Coordinates of C-alpha atoms in Angstrom, one line a residue:
X220 CA 15.9 -18.2 3.1
X221 CA 13.1 -18.8 0.2
X222 CA 9.1 -19.0 0.3
X223 CA 8.1 -22.4 0.5
X224 CA 6.0 -23.1 -2.8
X225 CA 2.5 -24.1 -1.6
X226 CA 1.6 -27.7 -3.4
X227 CA -2.2 -27.8 -5.0
X228 CA -4.3 -30.8 -3.8
X229 CA -6.4 -33.5 -6.1
X230 CA -9.0 -32.9 -5.1
X231 CA -8.7 -28.5 -4.6
X232 CA -10.9 -28.2 -8.0
X233 CA -13.7 -27.5 -5.9
X234 CA -12.1 -25.2 -4.0
X235 CA -11.3 -23.0 -7.2
X236 CA -14.1 -23.0 -8.3
X237 CA -15.7 -21.1 -5.1
X238 CA -13.2 -18.8 -5.5
X239 CA -14.1 -17.7 -9.1
X240 CA -10.3 -19.7 -10.1
X241 CA -8.7 -21.7 -13.2
X242 CA -7.6 -24.6 -12.3
X243 CA -3.9 -24.6 -11.7
X244 CA -3.7 -28.3 -13.2
X245 CA -5.0 -27.7 -16.8
X246 CA -5.0 -23.9 -16.9
X247 CA -2.0 -22.7 -18.6
X248 CA -1.5 -19.2 -17.5
X249 CA -1.1 -20.6 -14.2
X250 CA 2.3 -22.1 -15.4
X251 CA 3.7 -18.9 -16.5
X252 CA 7.0 -18.2 -14.2
X253 CA 6.8 -15.1 -12.5
X254 CA 8.4 -11.9 -14.2
X255 CA 11.5 -10.4 -12.6
X256 CA 10.8 -7.2 -10.4
X257 CA 12.2 -4.2 -11.0
X258 CA 15.3 -2.5 -9.7
X259 CA 13.7 -1.0 -6.3
X260 CA 14.6 -1.8 -3.0
X261 CA 12.4 -3.1 -0.7
X262 CA 12.5 -2.3 3.0
X263 CA 12.4 -5.8 5.3
X264 CA 11.6 -5.7 8.3
X265 CA 10.2 -8.8 10.7
X266 CA 8.9 -8.0 14.1
X267 CA 6.0 -9.3 16.2
X268 CA 2.7 -8.8 18.1
X269 CA 2.1 -7.1 21.5
X270 CA -0.5 -5.1 23.4
X271 CA -0.5 -2.4 25.8
X272 CA -2.4 0.2 28.0
X273 CA -5.0 2.0 27.0
X274 CA -2.8 5.2 26.4
X275 CA -0.8 3.1 23.6
X276 CA -3.7 3.9 21.1
X277 CA -3.3 4.1 17.5
X278 CA -5.7 3.4 15.3
X279 CA -5.2 3.1 11.0
X280 CA -8.1 0.7 10.3
X281 CA -11.9 0.8 10.0
X282 CA -14.2 0.1 7.2
X283 CA -15.4 -3.8 7.0
X284 CA -12.6 -4.5 8.6
X285 CA -12.3 -3.2 11.7
X286 CA -9.1 -1.2 10.4
X287 CA -7.0 -1.5 13.8
X288 CA -3.8 -1.4 14.5
X289 CA -4.0 -1.2 18.4
X290 CA -1.0 -1.1 21.1
X291 CA 0.8 -2.8 18.5
X292 CA 2.6 -1.0 16.2
X293 CA 6.9 -0.1 15.5
X294 CA 8.6 0.4 13.1
X295 CA 11.9 -1.2 13.6
X296 CA 15.2 -1.4 11.0
X297 CA 15.5 1.9 10.5
X298 CA 14.2 2.7 14.2
X299 CA 14.0 6.2 16.3
X300 CA 15.7 8.4 13.8
X301 CA 12.5 8.1 11.3
X302 CA 10.4 9.7 12.9
X303 CA 12.3 12.4 13.6
X304 CA 13.5 12.8 10.6
X305 CA 16.7 12.2 10.9
X306 CA 17.5 8.9 9.6
X307 CA 20.9 7.8 8.9
X308 CA 20.9 7.7 4.9
X309 CA 23.2 4.6 4.7
X310 CA 20.3 3.3 6.3
X311 CA 17.5 3.8 3.6
X312 CA 17.8 1.6 0.9
X313 CA 15.6 2.7 -2.2
X314 CA 13.4 5.2 -2.9
X315 CA 9.9 5.3 -0.8
X316 CA 12.1 4.1 2.1
X317 CA 11.1 7.8 3.9
X318 CA 7.6 6.3 4.3
X319 CA 5.7 3.6 5.9
X320 CA 3.2 1.2 4.4
X321 CA 1.0 -1.0 5.5
X322 CA -1.5 -3.4 3.8
X323 CA -4.7 -3.5 5.4
X324 CA -7.0 -6.9 4.7
X325 CA -10.7 -7.1 5.6
X326 CA -11.4 -10.8 5.7
X327 CA -14.5 -12.7 5.5
X328 CA -13.9 -15.9 7.5
X329 CA -16.0 -18.6 5.7
X330 CA -13.5 -17.8 2.5
X331 CA -10.8 -17.1 3.7
X332 CA -11.2 -14.5 1.1
X333 CA -10.3 -10.4 1.6
X334 CA -13.4 -8.7 1.2
X335 CA -11.0 -5.8 1.2
X336 CA -8.2 -4.4 0.3
X337 CA -6.1 -1.5 1.5
X338 CA -2.8 0.1 2.0
X339 CA -2.2 3.1 4.4
X340 CA 1.0 4.3 3.8
X341 CA 2.3 7.0 6.8
X342 CA 4.9 9.8 6.5
X343 CA 6.3 10.1 10.2
X344 CA 8.3 12.8 8.8
X345 CA 5.5 15.1 7.3
X346 CA 2.7 13.6 9.6
X347 CA 0.5 12.9 6.2
X348 CA -1.3 9.8 5.6
X349 CA -2.8 7.9 2.0
X350 CA -4.8 5.1 1.8
X351 CA -5.0 3.1 -1.5
X352 CA -8.1 1.0 -2.0
X353 CA -7.5 -2.0 -4.3
X354 CA -10.5 -3.6 -5.7
X355 CA -10.9 -6.7 -4.6
X356 CA -11.3 -8.3 -8.4
X357 CA -8.3 -6.9 -9.7
X358 CA -6.9 -9.4 -11.7
X359 CA -3.2 -10.4 -11.3
X360 CA -0.5 -13.0 -10.8
X361 CA -0.5 -14.9 -7.6
X362 CA 3.1 -16.4 -7.5
X363 CA 2.9 -20.5 -7.1
X364 CA -1.4 -20.2 -8.4
X365 CA -1.0 -18.8 -11.6
X366 CA -3.4 -15.9 -12.4
X367 CA -6.9 -15.3 -10.1
X368 CA -8.4 -12.4 -9.0
X369 CA -5.9 -10.7 -5.8
X370 CA -8.8 -11.1 -3.0
X371 CA -7.5 -15.2 -3.7
X372 CA -4.2 -14.0 -2.2
X373 CA -5.3 -14.6 0.9
X374 CA -7.2 -17.6 0.9
X375 CA -4.5 -19.6 -1.3
X376 CA -2.0 -18.7 1.3
X377 CA -4.0 -19.8 3.9
X378 CA -5.0 -23.0 2.8
X379 CA -1.7 -24.4 1.1
X380 CA 0.5 -23.9 3.3
X381 CA 2.0 -21.1 1.9
X382 CA 5.2 -19.4 4.4
X383 CA 3.8 -16.7 6.5
X384 CA 0.1 -17.7 5.3
X385 CA -2.8 -14.9 3.5
X386 CA -0.9 -12.2 4.3
X387 CA 2.6 -12.7 2.7
X388 CA 1.0 -14.2 -0.1
X389 CA -0.5 -10.9 -0.1
X390 CA 1.7 -8.6 0.7
X391 CA 4.5 -10.4 -2.4
X392 CA 1.3 -9.6 -4.4
X393 CA 1.0 -6.0 -4.0
X394 CA 4.7 -5.4 -3.8
X395 CA 5.1 -6.7 -7.0
X396 CA 2.4 -4.8 -8.4
X397 CA 2.5 -1.7 -7.2
X398 CA 6.2 -1.5 -7.2
X399 CA 6.0 -0.6 -3.7
X400 CA 7.5 -1.7 -0.5
X401 CA 4.7 -3.0 2.5
X402 CA 6.0 -3.1 5.3
X403 CA 3.4 -4.4 7.5
X404 CA -0.3 -5.9 7.3
X405 CA -3.2 -5.5 9.7
X406 CA -5.8 -8.0 9.6
X407 CA -9.3 -7.7 11.1
X408 CA -12.8 -10.1 10.3
X409 CA -16.3 -8.9 10.6
X410 CA -16.5 -9.3 14.2
X411 CA -14.1 -7.8 15.4
X412 CA -15.4 -4.6 12.9
X413 CA -19.0 -4.9 14.9
X414 CA -17.7 -5.1 18.8
X415 CA -15.6 -2.0 18.0
X416 CA -17.9 0.4 16.5
X417 CA -20.4 -0.8 19.9
X418 CA -17.7 -0.5 21.8
X419 CA -17.5 3.1 21.5
X420 CA -20.9 3.8 21.2
X421 CA -21.2 3.6 17.2
X422 CA -19.9 6.0 14.5
X423 CA -21.0 9.4 13.0
X424 CA -21.3 8.6 8.9
X425 CA -22.4 11.3 6.1
X426 CA -24.6 9.2 3.7
X427 CA -23.6 10.7 -0.2
X428 CA -27.1 9.0 -1.9
X429 CA -29.5 6.4 -1.2
X430 CA -28.6 2.5 -0.6
X431 CA -31.2 0.5 -1.3
X432 CA -29.3 -3.8 -1.3
X433 CA -32.4 -6.2 -1.6
X434 CA -29.2 -8.4 -2.0
X435 CA -27.7 -8.5 0.8
X436 CA -26.5 -11.8 2.1
X437 CA -28.3 -13.2 5.3
X438 CA -26.2 -14.8 7.7
X439 CA -24.8 -18.3 7.5
X440 CA -25.7 -18.0 4.1
X441 CA -29.3 -17.9 4.8
X442 CA -30.9 -16.1 1.8
X443 CA -31.1 -12.3 2.4
X444 CA -31.6 -9.4 4.3
X445 CA -32.1 -6.4 2.3
X446 CA -30.3 -3.3 3.4
X447 CA -31.8 0.3 3.2
X448 CA -30.1 3.3 4.0
X449 CA -30.7 7.2 2.9
X450 CA -29.0 9.7 1.8
X451 CA -27.7 12.4 5.1
X452 CA -25.9 12.3 8.8
X453 CA -26.5 8.7 10.4
X454 CA -25.3 7.4 13.6
X455 CA -24.6 4.0 13.0
X456 CA -24.3 0.6 15.5
X457 CA -21.7 -2.1 14.4
X458 CA -24.1 -4.2 12.6
X459 CA -25.3 -0.6 10.4
X460 CA -21.4 0.4 9.0
X461 CA -20.7 -3.1 8.6
X462 CA -23.8 -3.2 6.0
X463 CA -23.1 0.1 4.5
X464 CA -19.8 -0.8 4.3
X465 CA -20.4 -4.1 2.3
X466 CA -23.2 -3.6 0.0
X467 CA -22.2 -3.9 -3.4
X468 CA -25.2 -4.4 -5.1
X469 CA -26.7 -1.7 -5.8
X470 CA -23.8 0.9 -6.2
X471 CA -20.1 0.1 -8.1
X472 CA -17.7 -1.8 -5.6
X473 CA -15.6 1.3 -6.6
X474 CA -18.2 3.1 -4.3
X475 CA -18.1 0.4 -1.8
X476 CA -14.0 1.7 -1.3
X477 CA -15.2 4.8 -0.7
X478 CA -17.8 4.7 2.0
X479 CA -14.7 2.1 3.6
X480 CA -12.1 5.0 3.5
X481 CA -15.2 7.6 4.7
X482 CA -15.7 4.7 7.5
X483 CA -12.3 4.7 8.4
X484 CA -12.1 8.2 8.8
X485 CA -14.7 8.4 11.2
X486 CA -13.4 4.7 13.1
X487 CA -10.2 7.1 13.9
X488 CA -12.0 9.8 14.6
X489 CA -14.0 8.5 17.6
X490 CA -11.4 6.8 18.7
X491 CA -8.6 8.9 19.4
X492 CA -11.7 11.3 20.7
X493 CA -11.4 12.2 24.6
X494 CA -14.8 10.3 25.0
X495 CA -12.9 7.3 23.9
X496 CA -9.9 7.6 26.2
X497 CA -10.5 8.6 28.8
X498 CA -13.4 5.4 29.8
X499 CA -11.5 2.9 31.0
X500 CA -14.5 0.7 30.2
X501 CA -14.5 1.0 26.5
X502 CA -10.9 0.8 26.5
X503 CA -10.7 -2.3 28.0
X504 CA -13.4 -4.1 25.2
X505 CA -11.7 -2.4 22.1
X506 CA -8.0 -3.8 23.7
X507 CA -9.9 -8.1 24.6
X508 CA -12.3 -7.6 20.9
X509 CA -8.6 -6.3 19.2
X510 CA -6.7 -9.5 20.3
X511 CA -10.0 -11.7 19.4
X512 CA -10.2 -10.8 15.9
X513 CA -7.3 -8.4 13.8
X514 CA -4.1 -10.1 13.6
X515 CA -0.6 -7.8 12.5
X516 CA 3.6 -8.7 12.2
X517 CA 3.3 -5.1 13.7
X518 CA 5.4 -5.1 17.3
X519 CA 4.6 -2.3 20.4
X520 CA 7.7 -0.2 21.2
X521 CA 7.5 3.2 20.0
X522 CA 3.3 3.1 19.9
X523 CA 3.7 6.5 21.7
X524 CA 5.2 8.4 19.3
X525 CA 3.1 7.1 16.7
X526 CA 0.1 7.7 18.7
X527 CA 1.5 11.1 18.7
X528 CA 1.9 12.0 15.2
X529 CA -2.4 9.7 14.4
X530 CA -3.6 12.2 16.8
X531 CA -1.1 14.7 15.1
X532 CA -3.2 13.9 11.3
X533 CA -6.2 15.8 10.0
X534 CA -9.0 13.2 8.7
X535 CA -9.6 16.5 6.2
X536 CA -5.9 16.4 5.0
X537 CA -5.8 12.4 4.7
X538 CA -5.4 11.6 1.0
X539 CA -8.0 8.6 0.0
X540 CA -7.2 6.8 -3.7
X541 CA -8.7 4.1 -5.6
X542 CA -8.2 2.2 -8.2
X543 CA -11.1 1.5 -10.2
X544 CA -12.0 1.6 -13.8
X545 CA -13.8 5.2 -14.2
X546 CA -12.8 7.5 -16.7
X547 CA -9.1 8.2 -16.7
X548 CA -8.2 5.3 -14.1
X549 CA -6.4 2.7 -14.9
X550 CA -8.6 -0.4 -15.5
X551 CA -10.7 -1.4 -17.4
X552 CA -13.6 -4.6 -17.1
X553 CA -13.0 -8.0 -18.4
X554 CA -14.3 -11.1 -19.0
X555 CA -12.2 -14.0 -17.8
X556 CA -13.0 -17.9 -17.5
X557 CA -16.3 -16.9 -17.2
X558 CA -15.9 -13.8 -14.7
X559 CA -16.0 -10.1 -14.4
X560 CA -12.9 -8.5 -13.8
X561 CA -10.5 -5.6 -13.5
X562 CA -7.1 -5.3 -15.7
X563 CA -5.3 -2.6 -16.2
X564 CA -6.4 -0.3 -19.4
X565 CA -2.6 0.3 -20.5
X566 CA -1.7 -3.6 -20.8
X567 CA 0.7 -4.0 -17.4
X568 CA 0.8 -1.8 -14.1
X569 CA 3.7 0.2 -15.1
X570 CA 1.1 3.4 -14.9
X571 CA -0.7 2.1 -11.9
X572 CA 2.8 2.3 -10.4
X573 CA 4.3 5.1 -11.8
X574 CA 1.0 6.4 -10.3
X575 CA 1.2 5.3 -6.7
X576 CA 5.3 6.3 -6.3
X577 CA 3.7 9.8 -7.5
X578 CA 1.1 9.7 -4.7
X579 CA 3.4 8.1 -2.2
X580 CA 6.1 11.1 -2.8
X581 CA 9.4 10.1 -0.3
X582 CA 9.8 13.3 2.7
X583 CA 13.9 12.4 2.0
X584 CA 13.6 13.8 -1.6
X585 CA 10.7 16.3 -1.3
X586 CA 12.3 17.8 1.7
X587 CA 15.6 18.4 0.0
X588 CA 13.9 19.6 -3.2
X589 CA 17.4 18.8 -4.9
X590 CA 17.3 20.1 -8.2
X591 CA 18.8 17.4 -10.7
X592 CA 20.5 17.5 -14.2
X593 CA 20.4 14.3 -16.1
X594 CA 22.8 13.6 -19.7
X595 CA 23.3 11.4 -22.2
X596 CA 27.0 10.1 -22.2
X597 CA 25.5 7.7 -24.7
X598 CA 25.0 7.1 -28.1
X599 CA 21.2 5.5 -27.6
X600 CA 18.9 8.0 -28.4
X601 CA 16.6 9.6 -25.6
X602 CA 18.3 7.8 -22.4
X603 CA 18.0 10.8 -20.6
X604 CA 14.8 11.5 -21.2
X605 CA 13.0 8.3 -20.3
X606 CA 15.6 8.3 -16.8
X607 CA 14.6 12.1 -16.1
X608 CA 10.7 10.8 -16.1
X609 CA 11.2 7.7 -14.2
X610 CA 12.8 9.7 -11.9
X611 CA 10.5 13.0 -11.5
X612 CA 7.9 10.0 -11.1
X613 CA 9.6 9.2 -7.7
X614 CA 9.6 13.5 -7.0
X615 CA 12.5 14.2 -7.7
X616 CA 12.4 17.6 -9.4
X617 CA 14.6 17.3 -12.8
X618 CA 15.5 20.5 -14.8
X619 CA 18.0 20.0 -16.7
X620 CA 18.1 17.1 -19.8
X621 CA 20.8 17.2 -22.3
X622 CA 23.0 15.0 -24.2
X623 CA 26.1 14.9 -22.5
X624 CA 29.2 16.4 -24.4
X625 CA 30.9 13.3 -25.0
X626 CA 29.0 9.6 -26.0
X627 CA 31.0 7.0 -25.0
X628 CA 30.7 6.9 -21.4
X629 CA 30.9 3.5 -19.9
X630 CA 29.8 3.9 -16.1
X631 CA 26.9 6.2 -15.2
X632 CA 29.1 9.4 -13.4
X633 CA 27.1 11.8 -10.3
X634 CA 28.1 15.0 -9.6
X635 CA 27.1 16.7 -6.4
X636 CA 27.5 20.3 -6.7
X637 CA 25.7 21.0 -3.4
X638 CA 27.6 19.3 -0.7
X639 CA 23.5 19.2 1.4
X640 CA 21.5 16.6 -0.3
X641 CA 22.8 13.1 1.2
X642 CA 19.4 11.9 1.3
X643 CA 18.8 12.0 -2.5
X644 CA 22.6 11.5 -2.8
X645 CA 21.7 8.1 -1.3
X646 CA 18.8 6.7 -3.1
X647 CA 20.8 7.9 -6.4
X648 CA 23.9 6.0 -6.0
X649 CA 21.6 2.9 -5.0
X650 CA 19.6 3.1 -8.1
X651 CA 22.3 4.1 -10.8
X652 CA 25.7 1.4 -8.3
X653 CA 27.9 4.1 -8.0
X654 CA 29.2 6.5 -5.7
X655 CA 28.3 10.4 -6.2
X656 CA 31.8 12.7 -7.0
X657 CA 32.0 16.1 -4.7
X658 CA 32.6 19.0 -7.2
X659 CA 32.6 22.6 -6.3
X660 CA 30.4 24.5 -8.7
X661 CA 31.6 26.2 -11.3
X662 CA 32.3 30.1 -10.6
X663 CA 30.9 32.8 -12.8
X664 CA 26.8 32.9 -14.4
X665 CA 27.2 29.2 -16.0
X666 CA 24.0 27.7 -14.2
X667 CA 24.6 25.2 -12.3
X668 CA 22.1 22.1 -10.7
X669 CA 22.4 20.3 -7.2
X670 CA 23.6 17.1 -8.9
X671 CA 24.2 16.3 -12.4
X672 CA 23.6 12.9 -13.6
X673 CA 25.3 11.3 -16.5
X674 CA 23.8 8.7 -17.5
X675 CA 26.6 5.4 -19.4
X676 CA 26.8 2.2 -20.8
X677 CA 26.0 0.1 -17.8
X678 CA 22.5 2.3 -16.5
X679 CA 21.2 1.4 -20.4
X680 CA 21.9 -1.9 -20.9
X681 CA 19.3 -2.4 -17.3
X682 CA 17.0 -0.7 -18.7
X683 CA 17.0 -2.6 -22.9

């Protein structure tokens, strides 16, 4: 069933101005149709919320949102097997199914805007986590609402009846711009963040540079509440940690994202520490706080396996990345409708998508480490090189690029010389829409590869 399209009332212009957005009824860019998605295969999962005992703890949350997914985590469809590294290859729909991606939103309840946006990507096989921060001022296409800053997607989804609300609309935007599946979401508000930090007795955070913010907003929009903190190690309560995470006027928005990730790491370590888990009062308080102030489409079953994974993740090894406008990154500042916004430096999101794919390499592809040969079986020059570049961005090992002996292949052909790369073959079969043919490797000194792909006209037509 298609998603219900939101309707914008005639008196919504005030909300538009509040969010810094153009009016969709008069702004021409908002009438553009959403561009077709690329040939990626998205894993969709439906789950429900649950609460369990204190031992069922998996915290992947922090920063200004109290990024807690506490006693609420289950990964269905792929089921138990994915956590053992033994999923049936036939259940994998495309590159990326070896990772589980969770969108984390910190919500400003006053305006329903997402004050902080992260994607946490868990590799349950390698037991690692990557965190990617998305700037709230990133200018994107929001289906049904036109072009706007990405933080407005949640507000529109909540206020204008989008099916699944703000999280569903924001997930759709992220899948589009990053070209990865977003399997689940978690949201939290500021009150939950304060409570959680205080319940565990605060967190220790190393402040890398002085912050002097005389414009930090006071509660209830009652003027300003100056926030000053000096470089060094600080024991922070909930209020201080929230201000440290949210302050943006004395430093850049990208520094702010970095601070949020530091708080996440400190929060995860403290919650999973013996001092917290062995204290039933702390655990009970956390459960009550999380149930009041967080929301997620994650489920309870198999939670203990995720707890085990979380405890095996070394915070020092956690990959932390941000999209920003620093040198050699992918964004640049632009003035749009009188607002300062961030846009892709390349003019579209292709470079960002390639970067994200490289950051979140699928464990099945990585572990099998298949050697690929890509041959051009058409007269379209450069096709093998172009295809090899795309496959490498997903983590495939392409070791040979050449023209085929014949250039008249109407259909793409995949030859399997290895016999032991089932996951890689599954992904390639789905990508190229053909079934691999098993072949014995040639006898003699001739160079062989695990898998050989001869690109045909059928595939060439899909990328023109």
